[in-house]
Coordinates of C-alpha atoms (C1' of nucleotides) in Angstrom, one line a residue:
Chain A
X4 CA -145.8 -25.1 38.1
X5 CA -142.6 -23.3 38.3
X6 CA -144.3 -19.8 37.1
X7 CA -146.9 -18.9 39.8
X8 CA -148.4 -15.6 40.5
X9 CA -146.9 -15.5 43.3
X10 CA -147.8 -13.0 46.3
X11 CA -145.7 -10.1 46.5
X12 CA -146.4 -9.8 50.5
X13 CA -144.8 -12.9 51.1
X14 CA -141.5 -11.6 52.2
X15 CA -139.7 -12.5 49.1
X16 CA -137.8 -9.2 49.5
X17 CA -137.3 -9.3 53.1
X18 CA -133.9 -8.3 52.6
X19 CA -134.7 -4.7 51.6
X20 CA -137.7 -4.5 54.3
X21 CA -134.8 -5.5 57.2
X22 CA -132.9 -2.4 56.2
X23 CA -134.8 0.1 54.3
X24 CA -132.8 3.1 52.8
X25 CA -132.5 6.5 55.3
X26 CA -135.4 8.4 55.9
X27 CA -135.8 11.6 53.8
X28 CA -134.8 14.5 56.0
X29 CA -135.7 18.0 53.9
X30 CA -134.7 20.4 57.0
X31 CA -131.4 19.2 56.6
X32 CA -131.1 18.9 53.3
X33 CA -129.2 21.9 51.9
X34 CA -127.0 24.8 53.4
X35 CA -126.9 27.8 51.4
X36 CA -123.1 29.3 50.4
X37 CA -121.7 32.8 49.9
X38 CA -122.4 34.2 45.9
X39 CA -119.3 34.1 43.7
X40 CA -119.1 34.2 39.9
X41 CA -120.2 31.1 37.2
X42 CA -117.1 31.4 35.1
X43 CA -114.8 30.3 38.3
X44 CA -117.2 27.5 38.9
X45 CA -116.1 23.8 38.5
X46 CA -119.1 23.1 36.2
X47 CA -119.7 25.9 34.1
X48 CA -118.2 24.5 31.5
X49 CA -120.1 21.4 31.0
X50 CA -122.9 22.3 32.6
X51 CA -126.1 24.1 30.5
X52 CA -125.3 27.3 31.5
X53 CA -121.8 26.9 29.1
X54 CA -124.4 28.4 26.6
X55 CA -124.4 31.9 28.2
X56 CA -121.8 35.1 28.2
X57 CA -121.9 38.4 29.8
X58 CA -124.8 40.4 31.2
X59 CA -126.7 36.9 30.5
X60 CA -124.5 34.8 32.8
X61 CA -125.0 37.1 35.3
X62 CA -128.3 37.2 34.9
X63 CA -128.7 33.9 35.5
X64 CA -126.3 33.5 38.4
X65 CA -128.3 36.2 40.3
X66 CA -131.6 33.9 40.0
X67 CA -129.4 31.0 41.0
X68 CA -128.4 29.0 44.6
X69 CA -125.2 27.4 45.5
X70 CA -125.9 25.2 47.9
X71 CA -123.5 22.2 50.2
X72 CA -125.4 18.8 50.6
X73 CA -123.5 16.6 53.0
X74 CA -123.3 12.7 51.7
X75 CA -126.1 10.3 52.2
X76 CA -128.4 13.5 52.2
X77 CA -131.7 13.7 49.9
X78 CA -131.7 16.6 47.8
X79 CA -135.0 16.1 46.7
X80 CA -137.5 12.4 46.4
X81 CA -139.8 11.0 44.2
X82 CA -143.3 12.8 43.8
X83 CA -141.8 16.0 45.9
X84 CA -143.1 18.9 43.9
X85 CA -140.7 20.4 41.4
X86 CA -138.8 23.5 42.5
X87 CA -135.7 23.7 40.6
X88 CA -133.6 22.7 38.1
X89 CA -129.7 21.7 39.6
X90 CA -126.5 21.6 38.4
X91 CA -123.9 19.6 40.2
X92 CA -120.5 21.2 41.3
X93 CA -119.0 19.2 43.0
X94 CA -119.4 15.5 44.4
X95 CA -121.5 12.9 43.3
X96 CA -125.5 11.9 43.6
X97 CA -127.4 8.6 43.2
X98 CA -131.0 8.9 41.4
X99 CA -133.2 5.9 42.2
X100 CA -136.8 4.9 42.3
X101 CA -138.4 2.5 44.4
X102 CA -141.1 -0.4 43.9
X103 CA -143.8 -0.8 47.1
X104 CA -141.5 -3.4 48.9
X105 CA -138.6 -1.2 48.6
X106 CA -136.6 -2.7 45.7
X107 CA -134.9 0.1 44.3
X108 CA -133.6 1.2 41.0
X109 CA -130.5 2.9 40.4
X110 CA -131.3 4.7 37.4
X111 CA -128.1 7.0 36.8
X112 CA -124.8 8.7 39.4
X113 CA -124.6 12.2 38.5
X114 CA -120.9 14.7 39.0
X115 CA -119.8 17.5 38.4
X116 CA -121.5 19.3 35.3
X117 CA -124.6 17.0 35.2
X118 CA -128.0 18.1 35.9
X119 CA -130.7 16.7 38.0
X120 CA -134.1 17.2 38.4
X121 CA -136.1 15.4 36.2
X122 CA -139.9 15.7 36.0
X123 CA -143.1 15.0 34.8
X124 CA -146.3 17.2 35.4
X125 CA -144.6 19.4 38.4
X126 CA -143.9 16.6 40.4
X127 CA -139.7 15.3 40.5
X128 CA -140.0 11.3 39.1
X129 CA -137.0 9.7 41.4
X130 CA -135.4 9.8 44.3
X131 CA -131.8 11.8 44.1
X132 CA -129.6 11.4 47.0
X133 CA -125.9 12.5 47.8
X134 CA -123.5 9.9 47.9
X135 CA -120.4 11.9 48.8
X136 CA -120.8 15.9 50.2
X137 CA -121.9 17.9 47.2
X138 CA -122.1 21.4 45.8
X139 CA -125.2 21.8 43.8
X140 CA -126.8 24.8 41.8
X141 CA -130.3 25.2 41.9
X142 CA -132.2 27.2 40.2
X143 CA -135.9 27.8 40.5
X144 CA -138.2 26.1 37.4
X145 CA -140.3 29.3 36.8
X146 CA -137.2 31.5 36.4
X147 CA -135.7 28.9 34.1
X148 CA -138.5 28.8 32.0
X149 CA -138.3 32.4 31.2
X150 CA -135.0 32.7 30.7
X151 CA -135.5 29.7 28.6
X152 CA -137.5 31.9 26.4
X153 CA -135.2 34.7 26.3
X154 CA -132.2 32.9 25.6
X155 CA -132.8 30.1 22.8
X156 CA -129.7 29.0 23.7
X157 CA -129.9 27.7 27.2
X158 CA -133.0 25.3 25.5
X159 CA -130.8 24.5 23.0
X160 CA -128.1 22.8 25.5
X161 CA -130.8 21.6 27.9
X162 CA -132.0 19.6 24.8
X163 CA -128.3 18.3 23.9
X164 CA -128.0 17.5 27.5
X165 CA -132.0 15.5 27.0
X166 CA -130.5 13.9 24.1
X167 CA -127.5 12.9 26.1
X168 CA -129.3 11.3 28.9
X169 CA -131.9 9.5 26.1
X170 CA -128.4 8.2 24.9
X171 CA -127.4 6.9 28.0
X172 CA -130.7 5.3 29.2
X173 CA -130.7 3.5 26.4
X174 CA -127.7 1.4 26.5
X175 CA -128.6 1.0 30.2
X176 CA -131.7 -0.4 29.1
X177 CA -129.5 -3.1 27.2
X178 CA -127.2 -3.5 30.2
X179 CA -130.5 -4.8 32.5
X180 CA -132.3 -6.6 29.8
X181 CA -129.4 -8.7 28.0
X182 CA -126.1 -8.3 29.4
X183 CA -124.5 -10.9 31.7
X184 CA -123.2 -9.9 35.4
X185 CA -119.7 -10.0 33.8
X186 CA -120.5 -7.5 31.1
X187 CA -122.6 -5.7 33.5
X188 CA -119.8 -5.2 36.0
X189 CA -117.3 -4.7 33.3
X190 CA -119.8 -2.2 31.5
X191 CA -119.8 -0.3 34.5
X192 CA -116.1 -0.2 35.4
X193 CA -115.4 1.1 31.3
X194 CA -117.7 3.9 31.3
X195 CA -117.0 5.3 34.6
X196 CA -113.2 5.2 33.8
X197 CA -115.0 7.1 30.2
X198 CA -116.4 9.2 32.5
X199 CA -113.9 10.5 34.6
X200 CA -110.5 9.8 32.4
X201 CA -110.2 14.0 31.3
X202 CA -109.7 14.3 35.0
X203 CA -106.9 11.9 35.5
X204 CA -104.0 12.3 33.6
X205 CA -103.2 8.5 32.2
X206 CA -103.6 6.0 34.9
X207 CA -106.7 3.9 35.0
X208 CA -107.7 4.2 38.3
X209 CA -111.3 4.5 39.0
X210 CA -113.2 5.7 41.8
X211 CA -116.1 4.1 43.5
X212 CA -118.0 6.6 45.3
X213 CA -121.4 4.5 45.8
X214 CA -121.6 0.8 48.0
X215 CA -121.5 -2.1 46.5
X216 CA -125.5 -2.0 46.9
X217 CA -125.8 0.9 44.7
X218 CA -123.8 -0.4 41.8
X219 CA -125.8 -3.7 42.6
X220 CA -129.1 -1.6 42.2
X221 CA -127.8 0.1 39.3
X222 CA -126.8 -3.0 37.2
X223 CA -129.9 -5.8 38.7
X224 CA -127.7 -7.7 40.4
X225 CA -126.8 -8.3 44.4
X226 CA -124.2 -6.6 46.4
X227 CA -122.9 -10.3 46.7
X228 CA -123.0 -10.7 42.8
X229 CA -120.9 -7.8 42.5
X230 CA -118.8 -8.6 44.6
X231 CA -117.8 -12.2 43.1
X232 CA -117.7 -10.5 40.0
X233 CA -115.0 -8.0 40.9
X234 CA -113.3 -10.7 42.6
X235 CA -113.5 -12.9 38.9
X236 CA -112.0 -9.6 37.6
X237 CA -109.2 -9.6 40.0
X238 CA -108.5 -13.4 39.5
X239 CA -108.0 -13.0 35.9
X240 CA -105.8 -9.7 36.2
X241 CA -107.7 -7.5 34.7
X242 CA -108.1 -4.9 37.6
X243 CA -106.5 -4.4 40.9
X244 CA -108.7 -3.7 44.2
X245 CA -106.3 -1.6 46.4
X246 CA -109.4 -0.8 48.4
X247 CA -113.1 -1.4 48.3
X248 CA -113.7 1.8 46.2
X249 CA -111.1 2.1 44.2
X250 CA -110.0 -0.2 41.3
X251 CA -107.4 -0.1 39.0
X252 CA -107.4 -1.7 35.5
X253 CA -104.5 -3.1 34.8
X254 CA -105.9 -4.6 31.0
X255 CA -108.4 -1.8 29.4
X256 CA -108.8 -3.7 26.1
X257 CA -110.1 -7.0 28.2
X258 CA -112.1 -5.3 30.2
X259 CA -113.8 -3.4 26.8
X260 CA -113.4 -6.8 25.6
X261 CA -116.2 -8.7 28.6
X262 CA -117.8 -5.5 28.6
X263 CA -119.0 -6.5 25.2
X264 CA -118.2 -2.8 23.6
X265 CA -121.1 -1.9 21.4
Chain B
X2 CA -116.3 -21.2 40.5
X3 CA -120.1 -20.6 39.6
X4 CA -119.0 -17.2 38.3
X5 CA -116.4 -17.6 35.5
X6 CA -115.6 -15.4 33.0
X7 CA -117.1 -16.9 30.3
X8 CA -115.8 -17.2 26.8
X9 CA -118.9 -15.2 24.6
X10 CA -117.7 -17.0 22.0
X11 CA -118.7 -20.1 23.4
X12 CA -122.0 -20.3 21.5
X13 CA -124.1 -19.6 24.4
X14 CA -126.6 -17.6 22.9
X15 CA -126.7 -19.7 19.3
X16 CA -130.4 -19.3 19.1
X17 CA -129.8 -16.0 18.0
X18 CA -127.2 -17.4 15.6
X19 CA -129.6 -19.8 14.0
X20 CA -132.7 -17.4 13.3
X21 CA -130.9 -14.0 12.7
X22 CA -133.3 -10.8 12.6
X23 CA -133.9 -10.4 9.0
X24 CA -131.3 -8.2 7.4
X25 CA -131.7 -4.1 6.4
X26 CA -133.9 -3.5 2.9
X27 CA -132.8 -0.3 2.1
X28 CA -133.9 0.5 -1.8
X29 CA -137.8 -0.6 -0.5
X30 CA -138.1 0.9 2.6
X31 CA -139.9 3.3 2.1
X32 CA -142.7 4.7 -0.9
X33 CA -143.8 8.1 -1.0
X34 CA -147.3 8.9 -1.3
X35 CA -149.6 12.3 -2.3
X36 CA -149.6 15.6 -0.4
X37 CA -152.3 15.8 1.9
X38 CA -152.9 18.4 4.8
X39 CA -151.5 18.4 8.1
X40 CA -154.8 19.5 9.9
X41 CA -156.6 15.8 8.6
X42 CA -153.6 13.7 9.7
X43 CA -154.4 11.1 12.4
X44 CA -151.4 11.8 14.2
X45 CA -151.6 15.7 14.0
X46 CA -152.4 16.3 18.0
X47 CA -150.0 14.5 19.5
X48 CA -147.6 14.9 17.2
X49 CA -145.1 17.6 17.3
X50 CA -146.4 19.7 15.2
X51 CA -150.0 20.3 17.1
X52 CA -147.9 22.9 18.2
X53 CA -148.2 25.1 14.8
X54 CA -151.0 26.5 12.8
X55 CA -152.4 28.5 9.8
X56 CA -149.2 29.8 7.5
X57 CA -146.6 27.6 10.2
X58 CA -148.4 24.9 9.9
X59 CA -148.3 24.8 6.0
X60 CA -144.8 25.9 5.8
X61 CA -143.8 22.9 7.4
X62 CA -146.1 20.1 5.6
X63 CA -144.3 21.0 2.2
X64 CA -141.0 20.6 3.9
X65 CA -142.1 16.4 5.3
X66 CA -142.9 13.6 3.1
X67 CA -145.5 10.7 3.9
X68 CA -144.1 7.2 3.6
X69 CA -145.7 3.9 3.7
X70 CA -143.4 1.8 5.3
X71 CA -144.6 -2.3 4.8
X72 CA -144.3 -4.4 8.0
X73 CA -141.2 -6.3 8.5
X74 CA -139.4 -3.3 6.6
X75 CA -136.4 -1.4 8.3
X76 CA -137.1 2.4 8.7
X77 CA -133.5 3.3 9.7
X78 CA -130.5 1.4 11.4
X79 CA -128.4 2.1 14.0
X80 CA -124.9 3.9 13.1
X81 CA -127.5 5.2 9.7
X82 CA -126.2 8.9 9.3
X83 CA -129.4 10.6 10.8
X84 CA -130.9 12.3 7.9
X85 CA -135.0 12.8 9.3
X86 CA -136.8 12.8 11.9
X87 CA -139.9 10.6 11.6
X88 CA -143.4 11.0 13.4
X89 CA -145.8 7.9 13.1
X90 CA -149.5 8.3 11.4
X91 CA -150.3 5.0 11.4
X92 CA -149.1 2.0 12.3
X93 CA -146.8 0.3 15.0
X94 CA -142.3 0.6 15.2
X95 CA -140.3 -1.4 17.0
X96 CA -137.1 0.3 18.3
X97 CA -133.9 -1.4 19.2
X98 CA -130.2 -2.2 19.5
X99 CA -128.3 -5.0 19.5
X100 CA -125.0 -7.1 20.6
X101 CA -122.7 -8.3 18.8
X102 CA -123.6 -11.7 19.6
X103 CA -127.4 -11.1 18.3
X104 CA -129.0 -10.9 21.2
X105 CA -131.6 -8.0 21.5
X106 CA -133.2 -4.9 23.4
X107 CA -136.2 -3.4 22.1
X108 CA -136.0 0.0 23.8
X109 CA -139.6 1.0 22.7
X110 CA -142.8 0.4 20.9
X111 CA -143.8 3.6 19.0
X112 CA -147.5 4.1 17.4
X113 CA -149.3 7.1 16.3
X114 CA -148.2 10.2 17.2
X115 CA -145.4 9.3 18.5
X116 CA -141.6 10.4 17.2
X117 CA -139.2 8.0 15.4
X118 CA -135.0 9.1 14.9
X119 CA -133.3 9.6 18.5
X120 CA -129.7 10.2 16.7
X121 CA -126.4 11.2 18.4
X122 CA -123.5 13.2 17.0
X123 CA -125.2 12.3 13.6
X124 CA -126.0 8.9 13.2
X125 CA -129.1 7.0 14.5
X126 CA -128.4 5.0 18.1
X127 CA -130.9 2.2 17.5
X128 CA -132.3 0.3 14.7
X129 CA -136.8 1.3 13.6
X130 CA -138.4 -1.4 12.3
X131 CA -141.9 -1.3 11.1
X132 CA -143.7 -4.2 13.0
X133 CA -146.9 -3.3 11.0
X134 CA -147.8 -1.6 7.8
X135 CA -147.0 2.0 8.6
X136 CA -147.5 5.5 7.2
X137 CA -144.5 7.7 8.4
X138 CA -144.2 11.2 8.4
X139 CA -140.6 12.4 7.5
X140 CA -138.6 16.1 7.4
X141 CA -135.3 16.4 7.5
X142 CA -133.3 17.5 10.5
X143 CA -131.4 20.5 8.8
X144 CA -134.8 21.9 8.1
X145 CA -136.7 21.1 11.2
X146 CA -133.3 22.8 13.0
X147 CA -134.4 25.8 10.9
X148 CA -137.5 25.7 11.8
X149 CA -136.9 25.3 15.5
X150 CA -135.3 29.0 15.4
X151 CA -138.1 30.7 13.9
X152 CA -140.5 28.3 16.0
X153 CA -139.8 28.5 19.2
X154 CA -143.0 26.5 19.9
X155 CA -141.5 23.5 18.1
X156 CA -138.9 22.9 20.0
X157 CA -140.7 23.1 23.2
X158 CA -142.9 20.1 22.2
X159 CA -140.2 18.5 20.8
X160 CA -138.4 18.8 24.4
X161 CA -142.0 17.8 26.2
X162 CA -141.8 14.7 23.8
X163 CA -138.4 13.8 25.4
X164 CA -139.3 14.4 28.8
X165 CA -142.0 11.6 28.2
X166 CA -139.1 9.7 26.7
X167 CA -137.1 9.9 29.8
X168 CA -139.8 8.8 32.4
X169 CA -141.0 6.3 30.4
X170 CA -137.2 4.8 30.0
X171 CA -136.9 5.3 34.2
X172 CA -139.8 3.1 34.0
X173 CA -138.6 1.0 31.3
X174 CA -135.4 0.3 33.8
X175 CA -137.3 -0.4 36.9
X176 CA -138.8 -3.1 35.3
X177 CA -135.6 -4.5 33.5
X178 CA -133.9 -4.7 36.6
X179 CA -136.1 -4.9 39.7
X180 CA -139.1 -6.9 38.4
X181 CA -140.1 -10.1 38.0
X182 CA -141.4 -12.3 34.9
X183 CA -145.0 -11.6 36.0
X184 CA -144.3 -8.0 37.1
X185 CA -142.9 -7.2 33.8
X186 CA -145.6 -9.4 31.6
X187 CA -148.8 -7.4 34.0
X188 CA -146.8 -3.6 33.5
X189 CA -146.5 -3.9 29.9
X190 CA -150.4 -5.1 29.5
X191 CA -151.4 -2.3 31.8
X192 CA -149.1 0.4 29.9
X193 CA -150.5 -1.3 26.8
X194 CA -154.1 -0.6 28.1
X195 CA -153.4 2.5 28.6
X196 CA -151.6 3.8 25.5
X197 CA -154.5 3.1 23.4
X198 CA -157.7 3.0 25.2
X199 CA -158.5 6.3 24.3
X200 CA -159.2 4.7 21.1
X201 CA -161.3 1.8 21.7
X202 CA -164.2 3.5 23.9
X203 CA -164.6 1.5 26.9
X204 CA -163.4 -2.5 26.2
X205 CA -160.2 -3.4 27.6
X206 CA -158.9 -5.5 24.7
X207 CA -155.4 -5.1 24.0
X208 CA -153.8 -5.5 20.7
X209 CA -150.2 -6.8 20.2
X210 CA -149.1 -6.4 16.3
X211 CA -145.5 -7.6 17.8
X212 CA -144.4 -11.0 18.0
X213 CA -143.6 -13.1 21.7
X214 CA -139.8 -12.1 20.4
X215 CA -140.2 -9.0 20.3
X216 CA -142.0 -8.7 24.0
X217 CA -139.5 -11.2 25.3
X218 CA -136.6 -9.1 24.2
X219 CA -138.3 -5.6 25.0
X220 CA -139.3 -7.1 28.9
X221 CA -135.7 -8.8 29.2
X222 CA -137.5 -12.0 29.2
X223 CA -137.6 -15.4 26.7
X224 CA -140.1 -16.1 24.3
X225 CA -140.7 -19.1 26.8
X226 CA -141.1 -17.4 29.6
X227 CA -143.6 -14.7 28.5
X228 CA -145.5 -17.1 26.6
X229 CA -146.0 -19.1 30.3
X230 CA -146.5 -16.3 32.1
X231 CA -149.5 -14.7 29.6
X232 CA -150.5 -18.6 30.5
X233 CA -150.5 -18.3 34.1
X234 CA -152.5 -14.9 33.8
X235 CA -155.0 -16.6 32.0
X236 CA -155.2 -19.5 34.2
X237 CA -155.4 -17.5 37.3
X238 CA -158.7 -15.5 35.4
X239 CA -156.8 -11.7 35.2
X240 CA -157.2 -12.2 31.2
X241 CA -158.5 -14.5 28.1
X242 CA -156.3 -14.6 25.1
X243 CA -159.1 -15.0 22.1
X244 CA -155.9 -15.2 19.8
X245 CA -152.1 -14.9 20.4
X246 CA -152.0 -10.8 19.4
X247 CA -155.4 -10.5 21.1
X248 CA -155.8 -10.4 25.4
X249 CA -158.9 -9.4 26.7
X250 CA -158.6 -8.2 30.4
X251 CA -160.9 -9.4 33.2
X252 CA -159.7 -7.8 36.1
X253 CA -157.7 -4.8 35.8
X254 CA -157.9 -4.1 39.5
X255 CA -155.8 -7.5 39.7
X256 CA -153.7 -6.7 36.8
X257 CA -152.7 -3.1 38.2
X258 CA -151.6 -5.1 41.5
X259 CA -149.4 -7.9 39.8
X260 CA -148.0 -4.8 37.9
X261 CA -146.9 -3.2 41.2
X262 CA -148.5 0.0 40.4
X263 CA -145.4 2.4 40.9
Chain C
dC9 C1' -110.9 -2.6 73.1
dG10 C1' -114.8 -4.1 71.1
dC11 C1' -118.7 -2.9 68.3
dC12 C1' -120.7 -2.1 63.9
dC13 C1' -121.2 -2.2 59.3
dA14 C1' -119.6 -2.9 54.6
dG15 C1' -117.6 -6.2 51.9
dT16 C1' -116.1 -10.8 50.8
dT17 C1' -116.5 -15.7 50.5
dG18 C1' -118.9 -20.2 50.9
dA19 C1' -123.1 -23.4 50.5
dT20 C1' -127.5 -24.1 48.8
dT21 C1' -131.7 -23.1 46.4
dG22 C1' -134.8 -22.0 43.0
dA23 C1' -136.5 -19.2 39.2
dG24 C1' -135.9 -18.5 34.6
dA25 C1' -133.1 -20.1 30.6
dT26 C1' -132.4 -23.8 27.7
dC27 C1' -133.6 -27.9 25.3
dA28 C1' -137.2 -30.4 23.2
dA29 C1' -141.6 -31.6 21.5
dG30 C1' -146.3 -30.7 20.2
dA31 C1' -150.2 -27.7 18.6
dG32 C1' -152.4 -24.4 15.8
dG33 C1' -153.0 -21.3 11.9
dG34 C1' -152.2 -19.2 7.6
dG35 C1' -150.4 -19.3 3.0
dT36 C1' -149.1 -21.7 -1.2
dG37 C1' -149.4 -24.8 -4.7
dG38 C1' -151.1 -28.9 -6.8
Chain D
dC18 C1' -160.6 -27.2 -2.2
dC19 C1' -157.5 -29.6 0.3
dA20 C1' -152.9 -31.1 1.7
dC21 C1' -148.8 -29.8 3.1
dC22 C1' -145.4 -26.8 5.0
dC23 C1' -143.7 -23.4 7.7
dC24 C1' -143.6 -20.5 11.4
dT25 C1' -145.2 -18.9 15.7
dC26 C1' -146.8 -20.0 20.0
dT27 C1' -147.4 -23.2 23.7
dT28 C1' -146.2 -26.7 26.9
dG29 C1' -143.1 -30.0 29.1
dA30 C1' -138.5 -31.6 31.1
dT31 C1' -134.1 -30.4 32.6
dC32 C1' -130.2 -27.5 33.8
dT33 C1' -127.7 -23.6 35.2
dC34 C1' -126.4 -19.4 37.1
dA35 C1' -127.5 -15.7 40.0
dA36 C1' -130.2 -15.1 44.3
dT37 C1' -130.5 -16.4 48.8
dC38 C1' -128.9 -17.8 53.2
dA39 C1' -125.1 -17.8 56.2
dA40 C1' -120.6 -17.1 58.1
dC41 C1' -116.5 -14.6 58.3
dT42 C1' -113.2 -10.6 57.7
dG43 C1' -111.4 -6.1 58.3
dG44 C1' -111.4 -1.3 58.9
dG45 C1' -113.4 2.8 61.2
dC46 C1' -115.1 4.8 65.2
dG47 C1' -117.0 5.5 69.7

DNA sequence: CGCCCAGTTGATTGAGATCAAGAGGGGTGG
DNA sequence: CCACCCCTCTTGATCTCAATCAACTGGGCG
């Protein structure tokens, strides 16, 4: 029968046991950076603190750590115990979560004004991992809980930002359950280009700073998958690969087009 | 080339095409019934409102409406201009979103207790479907925002509610994109399991009130394929399937494994 | 200079989709 | 009450596309 329970020791995934991810290394993890005010900082404007003024913001910024995480470095794993709450500066991070035999999940990429730390009963519930040096702000749980309470506000936009993210997951959850590679990849390309276009003036030029196995483990697919599939995109004009991470999109409305706009 | 950029116009997913999901009902959706008090409802506890009592409490039951919702009936639709937010008393939702093209992603079973309306900038982002008969709790969103201010506590639960949300839609993506057939048919038995066997006191009988549709297209799966695979499961003696919405596990131990107990 | 690793490309395989047919069960109407 | 239909679920046969296996390329760095 073509459906057997098959045994899950059997070295089906022997690709991901040959090279496992990098070991977690918390001593190195973070490097702590001089003070200096929230309303210069990169984020502040998208980031939940956007909600404060005054005394408040400064407030808050005292209670709050800037810290420089080089890439490829874990800022905090799966089941750690939960500390703080970040805020990204600068750079970009991979969350993740793994199965037993080291299949992983790319579950979001999060830059500059995005939070991380999700979790559930005190412990973190993925993996989050730099993928290109990072500035993040942290600030500790228990303080931001009070605050929280003080300032209605700061709930308020952690909520939007919930809300946000609930968004998100969900039309991920559509990408992995029904969408073709082509879409997938295509998906992928369209909202990063989204994501990023306020930055860039006009051009269409999008950044890749993850491998080709994280955007394979964030869309279900292989590195080598991927890899055709960009090079389908290419063959039909629709982008341009000057380099490995970086693609230009030559025909926006096609690629919306395969990505199968919802 | 294996990996063409396919024409999605090519009929390739015409199974959808023949048996479309039966279209919005919006005049009968829903039937009001008599005022009753919050502190007898089933779904009170887990609900977001377990959070209020005494004068709160009563406040808010005159601003919500029960509803009895008949199976098969639409609740809301996606791109609906989000006018409540719902919490089930009885009964069994299906939430999802769809392609152009027909296929489907159910995002989410919901039961009692649980929340129904996840809405962005307005408008619903998925379609509710009632998958049973259902009674429905329903207050509008300007006056729960209302209530929020005054109630701090409120909005607390509603956020503790999300947080769920979000780990259960890490999860949710694991699955779609990492597991396999059997993986995915043994985690959503086991979630199943555990979801309701508060209720039943000790048997491990699961109860499905949705179709092999609608777990195919909530496990990223074919009606086919999760049909075999429930099959294979009972061949291999991990469950007995008394009746098609009816599976009876034998070895929960076993089942955990094939899950891959995260 | 040559190693190493990420990415690409090619060949083959196999799991799950698709296509097709049969079984069971509930509801309706004669 | 039974016969028929309809619809869902199951089972079987076949096919296809993405995974796997394998080889090659090129750029960066010691």
């Amino acid at each position: 029968m073509a459906l057997e329970l098959r045994d899950r020791d059997t070295g089906v995934y022997d690709a991901y046991k040959a090279k496992p991810y990098p070991p977690h290394n918390p001593e190195a993890k973070a490097r702590p950076i001089p003070l200096s005010p929230c309303n210069c900082c990169a984020a502040h404007k998208k980031a939940i603190c956007a909600s404060l003024d005054g005394t408040e913001l400064h407030r808050f910024r005292k209670l709050s750590q800037v810290r420089l995480v080089k890439a490829g470095q874990s800022i905090y794993r799966e089941l750690d115990p939960a500390n703080y709450l970040y805020t990204v500066v600068s750079g970009e991070a991979r969350l993740s979560s793994l199965l037993n035999d080291g299949r992983r999940q790319v579950t979001d990429f999060r830059a500059c004004g995005d939070k991380l730390g999700e979790h559930i009963q005190g412990y973190y519930s993925a993996n989050a991992e730099a993928i290109t040096d990072m500035i993040v702000c942290q600030i500790p749980l228990p303080e931001l809980q009070a605050r929280m309470s003080e300032m209605p506000g700061l709930r308020v936009s952690l909520m939007e930002k919930m809300e946000t993210e609930i968004n998100q997951m969900r039309s991920h959850l559509m990408l992995l359950g029904r969408k073709t590679p082509i879409e997938k990849v295509a998906t992928f390309l369209v909202e990063r280009a989204k994501k990023f276009e306020s930055a860039t003036a006009e051009n269409t030029d999008i950044g890749l700073s993850m491998s080709r196995r994280d955007i394979a483990d964030y869309l279900g697919l292989t590195i080598e998958t991927v890899s055709r599939t960009l090079t389908a995109l290419k063959t039909k004009g629709v982008v341009s690969i000057p380099s490995p991470d970086q693609i230009s999109v030559l025909d926006m409305m096609e690629l919306k087009y395969l990505a199968g706009i919802e």
